Coordinates of C-alpha atoms in Angstrom, one line a residue:
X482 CA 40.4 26.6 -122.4
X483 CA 43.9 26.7 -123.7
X484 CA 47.4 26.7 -122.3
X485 CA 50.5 28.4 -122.8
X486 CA 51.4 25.9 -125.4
X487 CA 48.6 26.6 -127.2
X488 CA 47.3 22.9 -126.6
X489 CA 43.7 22.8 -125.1
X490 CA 43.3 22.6 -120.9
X491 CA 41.0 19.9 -119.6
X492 CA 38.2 21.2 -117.9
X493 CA 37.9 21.0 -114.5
X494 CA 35.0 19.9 -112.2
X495 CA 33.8 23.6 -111.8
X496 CA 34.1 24.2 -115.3
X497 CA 31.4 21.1 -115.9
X498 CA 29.6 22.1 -113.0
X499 CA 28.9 25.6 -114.0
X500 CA 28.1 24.2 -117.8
X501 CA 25.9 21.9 -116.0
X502 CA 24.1 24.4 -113.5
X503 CA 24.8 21.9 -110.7
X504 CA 27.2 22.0 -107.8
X505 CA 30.6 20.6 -107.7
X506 CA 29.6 17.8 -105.2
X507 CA 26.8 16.8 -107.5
X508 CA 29.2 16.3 -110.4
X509 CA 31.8 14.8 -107.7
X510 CA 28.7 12.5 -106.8
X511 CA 27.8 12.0 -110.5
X512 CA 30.9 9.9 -111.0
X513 CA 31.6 8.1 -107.7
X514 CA 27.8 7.4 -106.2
X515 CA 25.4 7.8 -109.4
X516 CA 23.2 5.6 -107.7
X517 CA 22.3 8.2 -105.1
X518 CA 20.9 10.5 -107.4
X519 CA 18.0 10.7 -109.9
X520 CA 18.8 9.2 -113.1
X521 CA 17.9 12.5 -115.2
X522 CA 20.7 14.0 -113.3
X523 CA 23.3 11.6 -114.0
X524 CA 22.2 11.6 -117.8
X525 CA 22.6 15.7 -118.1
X526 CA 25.7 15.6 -116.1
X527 CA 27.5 13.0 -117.8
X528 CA 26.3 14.6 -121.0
X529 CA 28.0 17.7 -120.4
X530 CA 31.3 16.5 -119.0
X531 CA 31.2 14.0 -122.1
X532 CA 30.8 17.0 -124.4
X533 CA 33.6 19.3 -122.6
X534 CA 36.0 16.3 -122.3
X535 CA 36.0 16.2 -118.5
X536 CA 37.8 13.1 -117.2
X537 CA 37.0 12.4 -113.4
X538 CA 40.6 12.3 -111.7
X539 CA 40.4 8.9 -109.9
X540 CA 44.2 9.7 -107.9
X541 CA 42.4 12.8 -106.4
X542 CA 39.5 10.9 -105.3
X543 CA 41.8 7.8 -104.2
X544 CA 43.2 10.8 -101.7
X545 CA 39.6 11.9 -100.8
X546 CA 38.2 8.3 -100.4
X547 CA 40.9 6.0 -99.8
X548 CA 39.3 4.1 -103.3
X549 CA 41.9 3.7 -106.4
X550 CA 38.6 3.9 -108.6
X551 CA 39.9 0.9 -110.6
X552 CA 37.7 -3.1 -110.3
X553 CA 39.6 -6.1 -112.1
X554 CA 36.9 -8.5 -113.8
X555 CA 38.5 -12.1 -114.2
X556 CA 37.8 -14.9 -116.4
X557 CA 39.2 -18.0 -117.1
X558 CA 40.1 -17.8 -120.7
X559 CA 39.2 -14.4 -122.3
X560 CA 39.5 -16.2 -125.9
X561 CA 36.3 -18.4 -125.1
X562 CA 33.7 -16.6 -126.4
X563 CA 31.3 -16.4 -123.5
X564 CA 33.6 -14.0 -121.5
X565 CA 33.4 -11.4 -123.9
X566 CA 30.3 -10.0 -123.2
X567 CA 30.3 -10.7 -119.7
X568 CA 33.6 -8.2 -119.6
X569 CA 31.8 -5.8 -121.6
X570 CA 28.9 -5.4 -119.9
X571 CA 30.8 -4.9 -116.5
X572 CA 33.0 -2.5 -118.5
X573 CA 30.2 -0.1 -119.2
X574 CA 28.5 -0.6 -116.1
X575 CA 31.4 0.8 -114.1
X576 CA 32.2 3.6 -116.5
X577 CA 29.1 4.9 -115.7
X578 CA 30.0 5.1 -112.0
X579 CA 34.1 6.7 -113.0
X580 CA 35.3 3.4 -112.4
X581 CA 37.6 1.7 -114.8
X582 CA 38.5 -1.9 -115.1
X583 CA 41.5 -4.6 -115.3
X584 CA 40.6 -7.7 -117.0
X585 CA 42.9 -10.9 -116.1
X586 CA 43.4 -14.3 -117.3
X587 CA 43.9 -17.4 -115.4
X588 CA 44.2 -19.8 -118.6
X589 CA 41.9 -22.5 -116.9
X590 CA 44.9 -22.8 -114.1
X591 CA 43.7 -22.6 -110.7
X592 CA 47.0 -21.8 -109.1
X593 CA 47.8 -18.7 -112.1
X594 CA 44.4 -17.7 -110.7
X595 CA 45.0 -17.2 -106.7
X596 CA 48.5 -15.2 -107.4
X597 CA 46.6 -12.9 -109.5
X598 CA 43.9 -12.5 -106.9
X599 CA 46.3 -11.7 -104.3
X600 CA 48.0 -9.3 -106.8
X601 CA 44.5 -7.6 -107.4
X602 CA 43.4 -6.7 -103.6
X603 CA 46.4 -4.6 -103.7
X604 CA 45.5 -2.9 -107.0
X605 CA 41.8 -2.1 -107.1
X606 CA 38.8 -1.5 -104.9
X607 CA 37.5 -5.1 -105.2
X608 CA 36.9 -7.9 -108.0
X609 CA 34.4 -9.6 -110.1
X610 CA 35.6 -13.1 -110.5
X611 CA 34.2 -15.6 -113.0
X612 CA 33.9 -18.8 -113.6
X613 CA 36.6 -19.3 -110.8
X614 CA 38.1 -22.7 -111.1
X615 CA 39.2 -22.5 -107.7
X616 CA 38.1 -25.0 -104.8
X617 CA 35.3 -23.7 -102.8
X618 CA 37.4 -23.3 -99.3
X619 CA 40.3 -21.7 -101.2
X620 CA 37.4 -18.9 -102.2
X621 CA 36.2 -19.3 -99.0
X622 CA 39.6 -17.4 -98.0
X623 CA 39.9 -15.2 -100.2
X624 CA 36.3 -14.2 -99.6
X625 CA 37.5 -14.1 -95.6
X626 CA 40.4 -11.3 -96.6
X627 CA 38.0 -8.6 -96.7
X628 CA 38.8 -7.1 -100.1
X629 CA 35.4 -6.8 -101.9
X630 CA 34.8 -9.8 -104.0
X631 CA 31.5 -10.9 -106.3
X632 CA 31.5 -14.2 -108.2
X633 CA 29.6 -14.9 -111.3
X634 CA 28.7 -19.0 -111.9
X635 CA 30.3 -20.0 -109.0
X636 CA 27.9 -20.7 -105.7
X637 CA 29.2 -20.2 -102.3
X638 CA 27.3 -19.6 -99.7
X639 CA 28.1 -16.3 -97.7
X640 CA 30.0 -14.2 -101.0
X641 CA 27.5 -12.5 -103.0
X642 CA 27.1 -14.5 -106.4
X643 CA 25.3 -13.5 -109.9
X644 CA 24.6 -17.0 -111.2
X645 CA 23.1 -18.0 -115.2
X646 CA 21.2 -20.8 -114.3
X647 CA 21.4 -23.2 -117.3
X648 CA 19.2 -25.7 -115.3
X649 CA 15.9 -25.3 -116.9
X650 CA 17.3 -24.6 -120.6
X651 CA 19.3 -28.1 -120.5
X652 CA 16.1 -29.6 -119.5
X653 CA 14.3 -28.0 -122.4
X654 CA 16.7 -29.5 -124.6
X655 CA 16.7 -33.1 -123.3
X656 CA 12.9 -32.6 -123.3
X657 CA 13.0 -31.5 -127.4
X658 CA 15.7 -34.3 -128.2
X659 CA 13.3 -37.1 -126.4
X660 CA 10.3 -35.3 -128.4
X661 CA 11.9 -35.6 -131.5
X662 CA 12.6 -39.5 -130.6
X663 CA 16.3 -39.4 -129.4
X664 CA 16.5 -42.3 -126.9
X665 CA 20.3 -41.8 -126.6
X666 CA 22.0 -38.6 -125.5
X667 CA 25.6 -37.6 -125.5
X668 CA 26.9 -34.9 -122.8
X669 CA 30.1 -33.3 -124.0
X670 CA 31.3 -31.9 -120.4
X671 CA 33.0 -28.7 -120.3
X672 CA 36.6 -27.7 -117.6
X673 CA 36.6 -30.3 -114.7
X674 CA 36.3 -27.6 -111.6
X675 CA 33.8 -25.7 -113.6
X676 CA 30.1 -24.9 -111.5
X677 CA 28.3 -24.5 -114.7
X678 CA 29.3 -27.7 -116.4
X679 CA 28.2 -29.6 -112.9
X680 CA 24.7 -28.0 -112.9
X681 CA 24.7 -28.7 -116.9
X682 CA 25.7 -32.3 -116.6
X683 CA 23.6 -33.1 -113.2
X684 CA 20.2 -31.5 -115.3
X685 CA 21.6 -33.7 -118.4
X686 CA 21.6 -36.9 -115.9
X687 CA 18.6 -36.2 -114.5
X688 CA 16.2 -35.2 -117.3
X689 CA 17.3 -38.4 -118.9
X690 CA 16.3 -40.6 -116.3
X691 CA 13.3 -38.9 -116.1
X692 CA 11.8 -39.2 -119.8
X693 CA 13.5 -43.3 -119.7
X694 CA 16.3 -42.3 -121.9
X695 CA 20.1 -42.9 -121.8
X696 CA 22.7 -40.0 -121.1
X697 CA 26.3 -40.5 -121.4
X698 CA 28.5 -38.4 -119.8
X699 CA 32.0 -37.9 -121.6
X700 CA 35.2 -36.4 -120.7
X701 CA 36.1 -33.2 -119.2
X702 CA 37.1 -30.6 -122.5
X703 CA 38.5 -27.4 -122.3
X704 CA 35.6 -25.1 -124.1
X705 CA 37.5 -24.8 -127.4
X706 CA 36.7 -25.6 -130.9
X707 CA 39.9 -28.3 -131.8
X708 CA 38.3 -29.7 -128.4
X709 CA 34.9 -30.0 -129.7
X710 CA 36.0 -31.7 -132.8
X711 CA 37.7 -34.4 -131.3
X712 CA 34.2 -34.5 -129.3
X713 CA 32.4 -35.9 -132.4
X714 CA 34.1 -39.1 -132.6
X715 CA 33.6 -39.6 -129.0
X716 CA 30.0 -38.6 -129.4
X717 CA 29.9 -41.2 -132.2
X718 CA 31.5 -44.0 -129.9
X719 CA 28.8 -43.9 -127.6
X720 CA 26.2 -44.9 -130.0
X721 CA 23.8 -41.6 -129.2
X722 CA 22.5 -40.1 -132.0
X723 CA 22.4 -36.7 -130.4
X724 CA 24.8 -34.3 -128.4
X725 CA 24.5 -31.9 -125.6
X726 CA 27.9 -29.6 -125.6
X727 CA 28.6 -27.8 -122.3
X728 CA 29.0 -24.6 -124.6
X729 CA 28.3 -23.3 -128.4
X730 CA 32.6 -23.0 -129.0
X731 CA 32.6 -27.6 -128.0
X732 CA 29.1 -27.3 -130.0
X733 CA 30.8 -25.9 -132.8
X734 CA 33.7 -27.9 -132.8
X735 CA 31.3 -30.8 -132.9
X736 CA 29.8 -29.8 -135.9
X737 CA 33.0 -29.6 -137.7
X738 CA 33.9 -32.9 -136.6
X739 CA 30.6 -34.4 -137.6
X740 CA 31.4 -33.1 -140.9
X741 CA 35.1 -34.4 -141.1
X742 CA 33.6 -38.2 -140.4
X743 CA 30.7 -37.1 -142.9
X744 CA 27.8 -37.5 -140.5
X745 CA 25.1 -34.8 -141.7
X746 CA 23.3 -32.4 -138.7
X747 CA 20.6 -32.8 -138.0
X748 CA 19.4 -36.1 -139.8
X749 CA 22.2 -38.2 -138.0
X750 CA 23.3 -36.4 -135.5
X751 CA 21.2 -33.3 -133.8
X752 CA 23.5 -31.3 -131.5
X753 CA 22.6 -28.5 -128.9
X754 CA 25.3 -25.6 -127.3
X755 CA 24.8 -23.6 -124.8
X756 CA 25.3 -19.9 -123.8
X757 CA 23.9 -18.5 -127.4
X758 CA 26.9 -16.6 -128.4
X759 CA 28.0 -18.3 -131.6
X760 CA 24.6 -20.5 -132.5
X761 CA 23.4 -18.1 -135.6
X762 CA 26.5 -18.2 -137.1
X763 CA 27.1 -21.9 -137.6
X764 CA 26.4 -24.0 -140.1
X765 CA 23.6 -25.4 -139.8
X766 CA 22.5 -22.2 -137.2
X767 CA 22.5 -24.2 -133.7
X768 CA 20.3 -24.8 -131.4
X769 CA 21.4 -23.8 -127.6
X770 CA 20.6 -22.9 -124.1
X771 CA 20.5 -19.1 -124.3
X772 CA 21.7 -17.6 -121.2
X773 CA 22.4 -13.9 -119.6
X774 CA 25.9 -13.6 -119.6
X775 CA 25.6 -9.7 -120.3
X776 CA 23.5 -9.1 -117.6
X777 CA 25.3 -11.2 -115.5
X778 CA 28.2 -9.2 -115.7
X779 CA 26.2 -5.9 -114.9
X780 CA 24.7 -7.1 -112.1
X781 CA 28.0 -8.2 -110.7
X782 CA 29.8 -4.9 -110.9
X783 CA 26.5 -3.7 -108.8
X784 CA 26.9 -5.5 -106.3
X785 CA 30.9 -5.0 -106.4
X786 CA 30.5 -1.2 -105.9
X787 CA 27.6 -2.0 -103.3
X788 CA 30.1 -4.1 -101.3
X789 CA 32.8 -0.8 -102.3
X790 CA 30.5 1.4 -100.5
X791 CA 29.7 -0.7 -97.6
X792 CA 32.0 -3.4 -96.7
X793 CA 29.6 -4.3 -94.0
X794 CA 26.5 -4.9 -96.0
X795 CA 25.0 -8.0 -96.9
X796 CA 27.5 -10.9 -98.1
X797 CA 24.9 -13.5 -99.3
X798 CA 23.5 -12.0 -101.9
X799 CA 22.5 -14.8 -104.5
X800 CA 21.1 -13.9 -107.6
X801 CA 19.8 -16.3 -110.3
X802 CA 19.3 -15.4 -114.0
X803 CA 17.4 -18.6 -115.5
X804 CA 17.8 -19.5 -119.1
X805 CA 15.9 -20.8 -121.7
X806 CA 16.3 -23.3 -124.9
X807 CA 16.5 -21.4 -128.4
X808 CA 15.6 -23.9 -131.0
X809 CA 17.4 -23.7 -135.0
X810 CA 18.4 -26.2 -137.3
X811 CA 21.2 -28.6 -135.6
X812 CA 18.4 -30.5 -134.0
X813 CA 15.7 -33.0 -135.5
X814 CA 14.1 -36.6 -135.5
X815 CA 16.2 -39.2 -134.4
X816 CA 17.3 -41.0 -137.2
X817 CA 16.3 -45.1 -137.5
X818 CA 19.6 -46.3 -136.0
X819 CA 22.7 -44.6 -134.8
X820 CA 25.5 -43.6 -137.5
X821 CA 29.2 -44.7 -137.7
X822 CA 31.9 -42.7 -139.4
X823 CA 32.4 -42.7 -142.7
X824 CA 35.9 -41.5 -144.5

């Protein structure tokens, strides 16, 4: 279709409709409740509109609906790269619905992090919030303000939660590292306020104790690689001769450390990550906790646009993705007795 100007018209809902041989509601109901209809539907419909251009006009269905169409997903530090794909996957998932999405930042600062909340509920139809560093009655309250809000890896009874359970892979990995004779094991912990590092360093704690074996607990680290170097020699300190890292960027760090005091991985030091987002590209390829971050991410914009529909529905939804240990070449046999730095 072109204009005056000669420039090309966007088509409208009837013109996809008619291309489509479906109804304008259908196309209307394509875009704003896909889940209502049959997947072979949605597939043709959005195939058409995608092929014609169409562009569902989220101010005239704010007018019909009262929604804005927009969600915010926010993370804690969008340069760790565990958040990443967790944003992606949300991304896609409410494309597919019309919906488009703010990401925002905290920068591991609680108090950055309930402004931009209460900024949010006035700018989108509810939130996906991740990792939240915030204390428990604090989200407590903000769960209690109505707008529609799902948390990923943060567990709080009575707001619906997506959580990667990195239980059972941490206890894989204490279980290989005692296998392969490690009778001392390091814990690098991750953010202090963080749910995942808590259930990561209880499962540390407790596996050890379990197979007879020492775990040391270190300092709270951001999750960043200058912070994982610095690990090593803390790591080294302890006397352990192998490392759990509360992520795959401290893990990483850790192995560049190791190298900077010129211990080799594995044969003095074996180290395990977790998340599985940047194991097969270190050197050596790292072993880690591989968890669901992706899906974790899709799930919660479900139930986001379920609570969207129905702000009365069920608020304690809990769902738990379990994880599992991938094993490569940062881990191996204990060596005879635990190394010291060398410069």
């Amino acid at each position: 279709m072109a204009r005056l100007d000669g420039r090309r018209q966007a088509p409208t809902i009837k013109v996809v409709a008619a291309a489509a041989g479906v109804s304008t509601s259908t196309v209307s109901r394509v875009f704003s409740h896909p889940h209502r209809l049959k997947e072979s539907t949605v597939a043709h419909v959005t195939e058409v509109a995608a092929r014609l251009g169409y562009k569902p006009s989220h101010a005239a269905r704010a007018l019909s609906t009262g929604r804005l169409g927009m969600i915010a997903v926010v993370v804690p530090d969008i340069a760790n790269p565990f958040f990443p794909p967790v944003i992606r996957a949300a991304q896609a998932n409410a494309a597919t619905g019309g919906v488009s999405t703010v990401v925002g930042d905290t920068d591991e600062d609680p108090a950055k992090e309930l402004d931009l909340l209460a900024e949010l509920e006035r700018r989108t139809d509810g939130v996906v919030l991740v990792s939240s560093r915030l204390p428990e009655e604090q989200l407590r309250e903000v769960a209690r303000r109505g707008h529609p809000l799902v948390l990923v890896n943060r567990d709080v009874a009575g707001v619906p939660r997506i959580l990667v359970d990195s239980a059972p892979g941490i206890r894989e990995a204490v279980d290989h590292l005692a296998g392969l004779g490690h009778r001392h094991i390091a814990y690098i912990s991750g953010p202090a306020g963080s749910w995942s590092d808590e259930q990561r360093r209880d499962a540390v704690r407790e596996r050890c104790t379990a197979r007879g074996i020492i775990g040391t607990v270190l300092r709270s680290h951001r999750p960043e690689h200058d912070e994982g170097r610095a690990a090593a020699a803390e790591v080294l300190a302890t006397g352990a001769t192998a490392a759990i890292a509360f992520d795959d960027g401290l893990a990483q760090g850790a192995l560049a450390g190791m190298a900077e005091h010129r211990i080799a991985v594995p044969a003095e030091v074996s180290i395990i990550g977790c998340d599985d987002i940047l194991a097969a590209t270190t050197y050596p390829p790292l072993t880690t906790v591989h968890g669901r971050g992706g899906e974790a991410g899709r799930l919660a914009v479900e139930l986001l646009m379920e609570l969207v529909e129905n702000p009365e529905g069920e608020r304690d939804r809990r769902v738990l993705l379990p994880s599992h240990l991938v094993t490569r070449s940062s881990t191996g046999p204990a060596p005879a007795a635990p190394p010291a730095p060398r410069r």
